[in-house]
Amino acid sequence: MRSLFNIYASPVVQVVMLGLICLCCPGMFNALSGLGAGGLMAEDINLTNTANSVLYACFAVVGFFAGSVTNKLGVRWTLTIGTFGYAVYSSSLWVYDRKQVSGYVIAAGAILGCCAGLLWSAQGAIMMAYPEEKNKGKYVAIFWGLFNIGGILGSVITLGLNLKNQGGSVQTGTYVAFVVIMIVGVFLSLALVPPSKVSRADGTKVSMGEAADWKSELKGVVNVWREWRMIALIPAFLASNWFYSYQFHLNTVYFDAVTRALNGTMYWTMQIVGSLVIGLFLDYQGLSRRARGLIGVVVIFLILMGIWAGGFAFQLTFENDYNQPLHWSSPGFAGPFVLYMLYGFSDAVYQSYMYWLMGAMSNDPTVLSRYAGFYKAVQSAGAACAFGIDTGSVRLRWAALISWLLLAVAFPLIGVVANQIKPSNMDATDSTEDVKTTISFDLEEKRRTPIA
């Protein structure tokens, strides 16, 4: 009988813990962002767009080097540092709501950008490296589901606290609740066990090796740029968060505060549905891994093109100056509501597939931490551009069209990479029973002998 510690130290429980950490921090941040203008008045959207632009610009810069930081500090401390930034950002909106200190919001955006770059590198390394190859899609789905419960929880809290609020912004208590939950996430990050103590069900180990020196780590960062598959995926990475500025702006302009919270609840709920659907398919053992990858590309392309075609047609019916925000009881609410839910579904299937695809490229957690950092860096560069453009009052129809075209352009290159998927990344000399993956994630374990 397995001991309680062995169960707790299993990959699935550790990924669940990771999901809970991200539920409390980036998940709640997503709920806040999904309200549009950070839950503030619609006229404050330029402030939050500026803060988001700064946030994602810092995220992009740090992201390129975050894999090396993760490999040096270890995932636990990297995650702890990363979670801290989310509480800082939420507190800045709280302060602005009370005192209108706009400089703190922008500074907090920069702090969060740096912290988020670290968090998502460590997150990607755990999520892609801990599971067996046959379970990578399921682990992405588990993480994505828990992570997006944060968005749901945040939206439900906002909805509950603002049911009788007829104004354009949420109540101050909303920000207090968000800050408290994010602080809980900081402490949860300390409960992760060292990767060297994690053992998979098939007997393979996630074992820690000695951290490379900074010079070697930086060479590893440069080597990512030499990996043609990662270069080919740059358009896909760039497009993967570009549409958030448009979608959240749409929610701000077209709906009142309480309905925005309802929309956010269902947006993140559909994210869970999307990740589960694509995750289960990508782990279906009745097809080869390459076949699953190629079929997934085609299906996701058709889904996204259909949703964005409908979304663009809807967008042509109004513009930025729309001044009759809908309540859920208003006539004509159903169609835009369903569209907004489908935006959430499409985001989940797209991003879950991208994580699975990167996980299919390697089993080495040191490499995967760099891949995750690179992915989030490029993704954040796209988001920074999108929020920057949105700050310039670009018409919503053009923002929608750009988001749609970026996704369309990305898919042929995704298909090229998917066509190169191997049946397995296990070395020919490795045994499925005793292969050990070396990973440098925890300073307390640094004196252990590396496993070749």
PDB file of N, CA and C in Angstrom, residues 43-131:
ATOM      1  N   GLU A  43     -14.677  54.120 -18.671  1.00  0.00           N
ATOM      2  CA  GLU A  43     -13.772  55.204 -19.072  1.00  0.00           C
ATOM      3  C   GLU A  43     -12.351  54.996 -18.549  1.00  0.00           C
ATOM      4  N   ASP A  44     -12.155  54.037 -17.643  1.00  0.00           N
ATOM      5  CA  ASP A  44     -10.812  53.729 -17.129  1.00  0.00           C
ATOM      6  C   ASP A  44     -10.093  52.684 -17.973  1.00  0.00           C
ATOM      7  N   ILE A  45     -10.683  52.280 -19.083  1.00  0.00           N
ATOM      8  CA  ILE A  45     -10.096  51.186 -19.859  1.00  0.00           C
ATOM      9  C   ILE A  45      -8.726  51.553 -20.429  1.00  0.00           C
ATOM     10  N   ASN A  46      -8.478  52.835 -20.720  1.00  0.00           N
ATOM     11  CA  ASN A  46      -7.151  53.210 -21.221  1.00  0.00           C
ATOM     12  C   ASN A  46      -6.074  52.995 -20.164  1.00  0.00           C
ATOM     13  N   LEU A  47      -6.417  53.239 -18.884  1.00  0.00           N
ATOM     14  CA  LEU A  47      -5.462  53.000 -17.803  1.00  0.00           C
ATOM     15  C   LEU A  47      -5.129  51.507 -17.708  1.00  0.00           C
ATOM     16  N   THR A  48      -6.142  50.670 -17.682  1.00  0.00           N
ATOM     17  CA  THR A  48      -5.888  49.227 -17.551  1.00  0.00           C
ATOM     18  C   THR A  48      -5.233  48.669 -18.813  1.00  0.00           C
ATOM     19  N   ASN A  49      -5.565  49.220 -19.969  1.00  0.00           N
ATOM     20  CA  ASN A  49      -4.889  48.788 -21.196  1.00  0.00           C
ATOM     21  C   ASN A  49      -3.404  49.151 -21.163  1.00  0.00           C
ATOM     22  N   THR A  50      -3.093  50.357 -20.646  1.00  0.00           N
ATOM     23  CA  THR A  50      -1.689  50.761 -20.514  1.00  0.00           C
ATOM     24  C   THR A  50      -0.955  49.845 -19.546  1.00  0.00           C
ATOM     25  N   ALA A  51      -1.599  49.558 -18.407  1.00  0.00           N
ATOM     26  CA  ALA A  51      -0.991  48.660 -17.421  1.00  0.00           C
ATOM     27  C   ALA A  51      -0.779  47.269 -18.016  1.00  0.00           C
ATOM     28  N   ASN A  52      -1.756  46.793 -18.768  1.00  0.00           N
ATOM     29  CA  ASN A  52      -1.625  45.470 -19.394  1.00  0.00           C
ATOM     30  C   ASN A  52      -0.540  45.453 -20.456  1.00  0.00           C
ATOM     31  N   SER A  53      -0.419  46.554 -21.186  1.00  0.00           N
ATOM     32  CA  SER A  53       0.625  46.639 -22.205  1.00  0.00           C
ATOM     33  C   SER A  53       2.013  46.579 -21.564  1.00  0.00           C
ATOM     34  N   VAL A  54       2.182  47.317 -20.455  1.00  0.00           N
ATOM     35  CA  VAL A  54       3.446  47.280 -19.705  1.00  0.00           C
ATOM     36  C   VAL A  54       3.665  45.888 -19.124  1.00  0.00           C
ATOM     37  N   LEU A  55       2.604  45.314 -18.569  1.00  0.00           N
ATOM     38  CA  LEU A  55       2.675  43.979 -17.976  1.00  0.00           C
ATOM     39  C   LEU A  55       3.206  42.965 -18.980  1.00  0.00           C
ATOM     40  N   TYR A  56       2.582  42.920 -20.158  1.00  0.00           N
ATOM     41  CA  TYR A  56       2.955  41.903 -21.142  1.00  0.00           C
ATOM     42  C   TYR A  56       4.305  42.194 -21.796  1.00  0.00           C
ATOM     43  N   ALA A  57       4.682  43.463 -21.849  1.00  0.00           N
ATOM     44  CA  ALA A  57       6.015  43.786 -22.371  1.00  0.00           C
ATOM     45  C   ALA A  57       7.095  43.248 -21.427  1.00  0.00           C
ATOM     46  N   CYS A  58       6.911  43.462 -20.122  1.00  0.00           N
ATOM     47  CA  CYS A  58       7.863  42.917 -19.139  1.00  0.00           C
ATOM     48  C   CYS A  58       7.827  41.390 -19.137  1.00  0.00           C
ATOM     49  N   PHE A  59       6.639  40.839 -19.249  1.00  0.00           N
ATOM     50  CA  PHE A  59       6.448  39.389 -19.332  1.00  0.00           C
ATOM     51  C   PHE A  59       7.252  38.829 -20.503  1.00  0.00           C
ATOM     52  N   ALA A  60       7.181  39.510 -21.640  1.00  0.00           N
ATOM     53  CA  ALA A  60       7.873  39.036 -22.842  1.00  0.00           C
ATOM     54  C   ALA A  60       9.382  39.021 -22.640  1.00  0.00           C
ATOM     55  N   VAL A  61       9.911  40.084 -22.047  1.00  0.00           N
ATOM     56  CA  VAL A  61      11.364  40.167 -21.841  1.00  0.00           C
ATOM     57  C   VAL A  61      11.831  39.095 -20.857  1.00  0.00           C
ATOM     58  N   VAL A  62      11.155  38.996 -19.712  1.00  0.00           N
ATOM     59  CA  VAL A  62      11.543  38.025 -18.688  1.00  0.00           C
ATOM     60  C   VAL A  62      11.327  36.595 -19.175  1.00  0.00           C
ATOM     61  N   GLY A  63      10.260  36.402 -19.953  1.00  0.00           N
ATOM     62  CA  GLY A  63       9.926  35.059 -20.408  1.00  0.00           C
ATOM     63  C   GLY A  63      11.042  34.372 -21.167  1.00  0.00           C
ATOM     64  N   PHE A  64      11.788  35.119 -21.968  1.00  0.00           N
ATOM     65  CA  PHE A  64      12.866  34.518 -22.752  1.00  0.00           C
ATOM     66  C   PHE A  64      13.953  33.908 -21.865  1.00  0.00           C
ATOM     67  N   PHE A  65      14.131  34.459 -20.654  1.00  0.00           N
ATOM     68  CA  PHE A  65      15.171  33.976 -19.751  1.00  0.00           C
ATOM     69  C   PHE A  65      14.600  33.203 -18.558  1.00  0.00           C
ATOM     70  N   ALA A  66      13.263  33.114 -18.484  1.00  0.00           N
ATOM     71  CA  ALA A  66      12.630  32.516 -17.312  1.00  0.00           C
ATOM     72  C   ALA A  66      12.974  31.041 -17.157  1.00  0.00           C
ATOM     73  N   GLY A  67      13.169  30.335 -18.269  1.00  0.00           N
ATOM     74  CA  GLY A  67      13.533  28.923 -18.172  1.00  0.00           C
ATOM     75  C   GLY A  67      14.846  28.731 -17.447  1.00  0.00           C
ATOM     76  N   SER A  68      15.808  29.600 -17.707  1.00  0.00           N
ATOM     77  CA  SER A  68      17.101  29.514 -17.030  1.00  0.00           C
ATOM     78  C   SER A  68      16.967  29.824 -15.547  1.00  0.00           C
ATOM     79  N   VAL A  69      16.132  30.809 -15.208  1.00  0.00           N
ATOM     80  CA  VAL A  69      15.905  31.129 -13.798  1.00  0.00           C
ATOM     81  C   VAL A  69      15.247  29.951 -13.097  1.00  0.00           C
ATOM     82  N   THR A  70      14.273  29.329 -13.762  1.00  0.00           N
ATOM     83  CA  THR A  70      13.608  28.161 -13.194  1.00  0.00           C
ATOM     84  C   THR A  70      14.590  27.032 -12.936  1.00  0.00           C
ATOM     85  N   ASN A  71      15.467  26.794 -13.894  1.00  0.00           N
ATOM     86  CA  ASN A  71      16.441  25.714 -13.746  1.00  0.00           C
ATOM     87  C   ASN A  71      17.442  25.987 -12.630  1.00  0.00           C
ATOM     88  N   LYS A  72      17.703  27.263 -12.338  1.00  0.00           N
ATOM     89  CA  LYS A  72      18.645  27.610 -11.280  1.00  0.00           C
ATOM     90  C   LYS A  72      17.983  27.643  -9.902  1.00  0.00           C
ATOM     91  N   LEU A  73      16.824  28.289  -9.793  1.00  0.00           N
ATOM     92  CA  LEU A  73      16.170  28.444  -8.495  1.00  0.00           C
ATOM     93  C   LEU A  73      15.335  27.234  -8.098  1.00  0.00           C
ATOM     94  N   GLY A  74      14.817  26.516  -9.076  1.00  0.00           N
ATOM     95  CA  GLY A  74      13.895  25.425  -8.795  1.00  0.00           C
ATOM     96  C   GLY A  74      12.459  25.886  -8.934  1.00  0.00           C
ATOM     97  N   VAL A  75      11.562  24.946  -9.273  1.00  0.00           N
ATOM     98  CA  VAL A  75      10.176  25.336  -9.547  1.00  0.00           C
ATOM     99  C   VAL A  75       9.456  25.905  -8.339  1.00  0.00           C
ATOM    100  N   ARG A  76       9.741  25.365  -7.155  1.00  0.00           N
ATOM    101  CA  ARG A  76       8.997  25.825  -5.981  1.00  0.00           C
ATOM    102  C   ARG A  76       9.262  27.300  -5.695  1.00  0.00           C
ATOM    103  N   TRP A  77      10.539  27.694  -5.640  1.00  0.00           N
ATOM    104  CA  TRP A  77      10.847  29.097  -5.351  1.00  0.00           C
ATOM    105  C   TRP A  77      10.490  30.003  -6.522  1.00  0.00           C
ATOM    106  N   THR A  78      10.621  29.484  -7.740  1.00  0.00           N
ATOM    107  CA  THR A  78      10.235  30.288  -8.904  1.00  0.00           C
ATOM    108  C   THR A  78       8.739  30.566  -8.886  1.00  0.00           C
ATOM    109  N   LEU A  79       7.945  29.549  -8.545  1.00  0.00           N
ATOM    110  CA  LEU A  79       6.497  29.736  -8.454  1.00  0.00           C
ATOM    111  C   LEU A  79       6.129  30.708  -7.335  1.00  0.00           C
ATOM    112  N   THR A  80       6.811  30.596  -6.194  1.00  0.00           N
ATOM    113  CA  THR A  80       6.501  31.485  -5.077  1.00  0.00           C
ATOM    114  C   THR A  80       6.757  32.944  -5.448  1.00  0.00           C
ATOM    115  N   ILE A  81       7.895  33.195  -6.072  1.00  0.00           N
ATOM    116  CA  ILE A  81       8.185  34.558  -6.531  1.00  0.00           C
ATOM    117  C   ILE A  81       7.135  35.009  -7.542  1.00  0.00           C
ATOM    118  N   GLY A  82       6.763  34.100  -8.448  1.00  0.00           N
ATOM    119  CA  GLY A  82       5.805  34.433  -9.492  1.00  0.00           C
ATOM    120  C   GLY A  82       4.426  34.776  -8.960  1.00  0.00           C
ATOM    121  N   THR A  83       3.969  34.039  -7.937  1.00  0.00           N
ATOM    122  CA  THR A  83       2.622  34.281  -7.409  1.00  0.00           C
ATOM    123  C   THR A  83       2.511  35.643  -6.720  1.00  0.00           C
ATOM    124  N   PHE A  84       3.604  36.110  -6.157  1.00  0.00           N
ATOM    125  CA  PHE A  84       3.595  37.371  -5.407  1.00  0.00           C
ATOM    126  C   PHE A  84       3.091  38.539  -6.250  1.00  0.00           C
ATOM    127  N   GLY A  85       3.455  38.556  -7.540  1.00  0.00           N
ATOM    128  CA  GLY A  85       3.098  39.681  -8.401  1.00  0.00           C
ATOM    129  C   GLY A  85       1.605  39.854  -8.603  1.00  0.00           C
ATOM    130  N   TYR A  86       0.855  38.759  -8.540  1.00  0.00           N
ATOM    131  CA  TYR A  86      -0.591  38.843  -8.768  1.00  0.00           C
ATOM    132  C   TYR A  86      -1.295  39.588  -7.639  1.00  0.00           C
ATOM    133  N   ALA A  87      -0.874  39.324  -6.393  1.00  0.00           N
ATOM    134  CA  ALA A  87      -1.461  40.039  -5.258  1.00  0.00           C
ATOM    135  C   ALA A  87      -1.134  41.535  -5.330  1.00  0.00           C
ATOM    136  N   VAL A  88       0.076  41.856  -5.773  1.00  0.00           N
ATOM    137  CA  VAL A  88       0.465  43.258  -5.915  1.00  0.00           C
ATOM    138  C   VAL A  88      -0.443  43.965  -6.925  1.00  0.00           C
ATOM    139  N   TYR A  89      -0.689  43.290  -8.065  1.00  0.00           N
ATOM    140  CA  TYR A  89      -1.498  43.923  -9.110  1.00  0.00           C
ATOM    141  C   TYR A  89      -2.936  44.155  -8.643  1.00  0.00           C
ATOM    142  N   SER A  90      -3.536  43.145  -8.005  1.00  0.00           N
ATOM    143  CA  SER A  90      -4.914  43.314  -7.530  1.00  0.00           C
ATOM    144  C   SER A  90      -5.004  44.419  -6.486  1.00  0.00           C
ATOM    145  N   SER A  91      -3.981  44.501  -5.635  1.00  0.00           N
ATOM    146  CA  SER A  91      -3.993  45.567  -4.621  1.00  0.00           C
ATOM    147  C   SER A  91      -3.929  46.947  -5.274  1.00  0.00           C
ATOM    148  N   SER A  92      -3.275  47.046  -6.432  1.00  0.00           N
ATOM    149  CA  SER A  92      -3.182  48.347  -7.108  1.00  0.00           C
ATOM    150  C   SER A  92      -4.550  48.815  -7.605  1.00  0.00           C
ATOM    151  N   LEU A  93      -5.381  47.876  -8.058  1.00  0.00           N
ATOM    152  CA  LEU A  93      -6.737  48.241  -8.488  1.00  0.00           C
ATOM    153  C   LEU A  93      -7.586  48.637  -7.290  1.00  0.00           C
ATOM    154  N   TRP A  94      -7.349  47.970  -6.179  1.00  0.00           N
ATOM    155  CA  TRP A  94      -8.033  48.313  -4.926  1.00  0.00           C
ATOM    156  C   TRP A  94      -7.680  49.754  -4.533  1.00  0.00           C
ATOM    157  N   VAL A  95      -6.385  50.071  -4.563  1.00  0.00           N
ATOM    158  CA  VAL A  95      -5.937  51.421  -4.209  1.00  0.00           C
ATOM    159  C   VAL A  95      -6.496  52.455  -5.188  1.00  0.00           C
ATOM    160  N   TYR A  96      -6.493  52.109  -6.482  1.00  0.00           N
ATOM    161  CA  TYR A  96      -7.014  53.053  -7.477  1.00  0.00           C
ATOM    162  C   TYR A  96      -8.505  53.306  -7.264  1.00  0.00           C
ATOM    163  N   ASP A  97      -9.231  52.242  -6.925  1.00  0.00           N
ATOM    164  CA  ASP A  97     -10.669  52.385  -6.693  1.00  0.00           C
ATOM    165  C   ASP A  97     -10.943  53.348  -5.537  1.00  0.00           C
ATOM    166  N   ARG A  98     -10.024  53.363  -4.540  1.00  0.00           N
ATOM    167  CA  ARG A  98     -10.221  54.218  -3.369  1.00  0.00           C
ATOM    168  C   ARG A  98      -9.567  55.591  -3.509  1.00  0.00           C
ATOM    169  N   LYS A  99      -8.352  55.606  -4.112  1.00  0.00           N
ATOM    170  CA  LYS A  99      -7.555  56.840  -4.097  1.00  0.00           C
ATOM    171  C   LYS A  99      -7.192  57.375  -5.483  1.00  0.00           C
ATOM    172  N   GLN A 100      -7.535  56.648  -6.556  1.00  0.00           N
ATOM    173  CA  GLN A 100      -7.217  57.048  -7.936  1.00  0.00           C
ATOM    174  C   GLN A 100      -5.712  57.284  -8.153  1.00  0.00           C
ATOM    175  N   VAL A 101      -4.888  56.362  -7.642  1.00  0.00           N
ATOM    176  CA  VAL A 101      -3.438  56.449  -7.847  1.00  0.00           C
ATOM    177  C   VAL A 101      -3.095  55.618  -9.089  1.00  0.00           C
ATOM    178  N   SER A 102      -3.073  56.254 -10.242  1.00  0.00           N
ATOM    179  CA  SER A 102      -2.890  55.522 -11.499  1.00  0.00           C
ATOM    180  C   SER A 102      -1.462  55.000 -11.656  1.00  0.00           C
ATOM    181  N   GLY A 103      -0.475  55.704 -11.100  1.00  0.00           N
ATOM    182  CA  GLY A 103       0.914  55.277 -11.238  1.00  0.00           C
ATOM    183  C   GLY A 103       1.169  53.917 -10.625  1.00  0.00           C
ATOM    184  N   TYR A 104       0.480  53.631  -9.508  1.00  0.00           N
ATOM    185  CA  TYR A 104       0.645  52.337  -8.842  1.00  0.00           C
ATOM    186  C   TYR A 104       0.120  51.214  -9.731  1.00  0.00           C
ATOM    187  N   VAL A 105      -0.961  51.456 -10.452  1.00  0.00           N
ATOM    188  CA  VAL A 105      -1.522  50.423 -11.334  1.00  0.00           C
ATOM    189  C   VAL A 105      -0.521  50.056 -12.426  1.00  0.00           C
ATOM    190  N   ILE A 106       0.106  51.061 -13.030  1.00  0.00           N
ATOM    191  CA  ILE A 106       1.070  50.806 -14.107  1.00  0.00           C
ATOM    192  C   ILE A 106       2.330  50.127 -13.564  1.00  0.00           C
ATOM    193  N   ALA A 107       2.818  50.595 -12.389  1.00  0.00           N
ATOM    194  CA  ALA A 107       3.996  49.971 -11.770  1.00  0.00           C
ATOM    195  C   ALA A 107       3.697  48.527 -11.393  1.00  0.00           C
ATOM    196  N   ALA A 108       2.501  48.279 -10.867  1.00  0.00           N
ATOM    197  CA  ALA A 108       2.111  46.914 -10.504  1.00  0.00           C
ATOM    198  C   ALA A 108       2.026  46.022 -11.743  1.00  0.00           C
ATOM    199  N   GLY A 109       1.620  46.606 -12.870  1.00  0.00           N
ATOM    200  CA  GLY A 109       1.608  45.846 -14.117  1.00  0.00           C
ATOM    201  C   GLY A 109       3.001  45.381 -14.495  1.00  0.00           C
ATOM    202  N   ALA A 110       3.989  46.258 -14.321  1.00  0.00           N
ATOM    203  CA  ALA A 110       5.380  45.893 -14.629  1.00  0.00           C
ATOM    204  C   ALA A 110       5.883  44.797 -13.689  1.00  0.00           C
ATOM    205  N   ILE A 111       5.562  44.931 -12.386  1.00  0.00           N
ATOM    206  CA  ILE A 111       5.982  43.918 -11.405  1.00  0.00           C
ATOM    207  C   ILE A 111       5.349  42.569 -11.745  1.00  0.00           C
ATOM    208  N   LEU A 112       4.054  42.583 -12.038  1.00  0.00           N
ATOM    209  CA  LEU A 112       3.376  41.340 -12.370  1.00  0.00           C
ATOM    210  C   LEU A 112       3.935  40.723 -13.643  1.00  0.00           C
ATOM    211  N   GLY A 113       4.277  41.549 -14.623  1.00  0.00           N
ATOM    212  CA  GLY A 113       4.844  41.012 -15.863  1.00  0.00           C
ATOM    213  C   GLY A 113       6.105  40.211 -15.606  1.00  0.00           C
ATOM    214  N   CYS A 114       6.975  40.741 -14.760  1.00  0.00           N
ATOM    215  CA  CYS A 114       8.219  40.032 -14.426  1.00  0.00           C
ATOM    216  C   CYS A 114       7.926  38.757 -13.651  1.00  0.00           C
ATOM    217  N   CYS A 115       7.029  38.847 -12.673  1.00  0.00           N
ATOM    218  CA  CYS A 115       6.689  37.667 -11.864  1.00  0.00           C
ATOM    219  C   CYS A 115       5.983  36.596 -12.685  1.00  0.00           C
ATOM    220  N   ALA A 116       5.073  37.019 -13.550  1.00  0.00           N
ATOM    221  CA  ALA A 116       4.321  36.055 -14.355  1.00  0.00           C
ATOM    222  C   ALA A 116       5.232  35.290 -15.308  1.00  0.00           C
ATOM    223  N   GLY A 117       6.247  35.954 -15.840  1.00  0.00           N
ATOM    224  CA  GLY A 117       7.192  35.263 -16.712  1.00  0.00           C
ATOM    225  C   GLY A 117       7.846  34.089 -16.010  1.00  0.00           C
ATOM    226  N   LEU A 118       8.174  34.278 -14.722  1.00  0.00           N
ATOM    227  CA  LEU A 118       8.775  33.200 -13.943  1.00  0.00           C
ATOM    228  C   LEU A 118       7.768  32.107 -13.638  1.00  0.00           C
ATOM    229  N   LEU A 119       6.574  32.514 -13.193  1.00  0.00           N
ATOM    230  CA  LEU A 119       5.554  31.521 -12.823  1.00  0.00           C
ATOM    231  C   LEU A 119       5.221  30.588 -13.973  1.00  0.00           C
ATOM    232  N   TRP A 120       5.010  31.145 -15.166  1.00  0.00           N
ATOM    233  CA  TRP A 120       4.549  30.316 -16.271  1.00  0.00           C
ATOM    234  C   TRP A 120       5.657  29.434 -16.844  1.00  0.00           C
ATOM    235  N   SER A 121       6.908  29.814 -16.656  1.00  0.00           N
ATOM    236  CA  SER A 121       7.993  28.925 -17.054  1.00  0.00           C
ATOM    237  C   SER A 121       8.024  27.696 -16.155  1.00  0.00           C
ATOM    238  N   ALA A 122       7.935  27.915 -14.836  1.00  0.00           N
ATOM    239  CA  ALA A 122       7.920  26.796 -13.890  1.00  0.00           C
ATOM    240  C   ALA A 122       6.675  25.935 -14.091  1.00  0.00           C
ATOM    241  N   GLN A 123       5.536  26.592 -14.329  1.00  0.00           N
ATOM    242  CA  GLN A 123       4.292  25.856 -14.559  1.00  0.00           C
ATOM    243  C   GLN A 123       4.406  24.951 -15.770  1.00  0.00           C
ATOM    244  N   GLY A 124       4.941  25.476 -16.865  1.00  0.00           N
ATOM    245  CA  GLY A 124       5.055  24.686 -18.089  1.00  0.00           C
ATOM    246  C   GLY A 124       5.976  23.496 -17.913  1.00  0.00           C
ATOM    247  N   ALA A 125       7.068  23.689 -17.161  1.00  0.00           N
ATOM    248  CA  ALA A 125       8.010  22.593 -16.934  1.00  0.00           C
ATOM    249  C   ALA A 125       7.340  21.460 -16.160  1.00  0.00           C
ATOM    250  N   ILE A 126       6.596  21.792 -15.113  1.00  0.00           N
ATOM    251  CA  ILE A 126       5.917  20.766 -14.319  1.00  0.00           C
ATOM    252  C   ILE A 126       4.854  20.060 -15.149  1.00  0.00           C
ATOM    253  N   MET A 127       4.004  20.837 -15.801  1.00  0.00           N
ATOM    254  CA  MET A 127       2.857  20.257 -16.500  1.00  0.00           C
ATOM    255  C   MET A 127       3.272  19.381 -17.677  1.00  0.00           C
ATOM    256  N   MET A 128       4.350  19.745 -18.372  1.00  0.00           N
ATOM    257  CA  MET A 128       4.768  18.979 -19.545  1.00  0.00           C
ATOM    258  C   MET A 128       5.757  17.866 -19.209  1.00  0.00           C
ATOM    259  N   ALA A 129       6.485  17.996 -18.078  1.00  0.00           N
ATOM    260  CA  ALA A 129       7.538  17.025 -17.771  1.00  0.00           C
ATOM    261  C   ALA A 129       7.097  15.933 -16.801  1.00  0.00           C
ATOM    262  N   TYR A 130       6.164  16.227 -15.911  1.00  0.00           N
ATOM    263  CA  TYR A 130       5.788  15.232 -14.901  1.00  0.00           C
ATOM    264  C   TYR A 130       5.039  14.025 -15.465  1.00  0.00           C
ATOM    265  N   PRO A 131       4.070  14.206 -16.374  1.00  0.00           N
ATOM    266  CA  PRO A 131       3.285  13.039 -16.821  1.00  0.00           C
ATOM    267  C   PRO A 131       4.041  12.108 -17.748  1.00  0.00           C
TER     268      PRO A 131
END
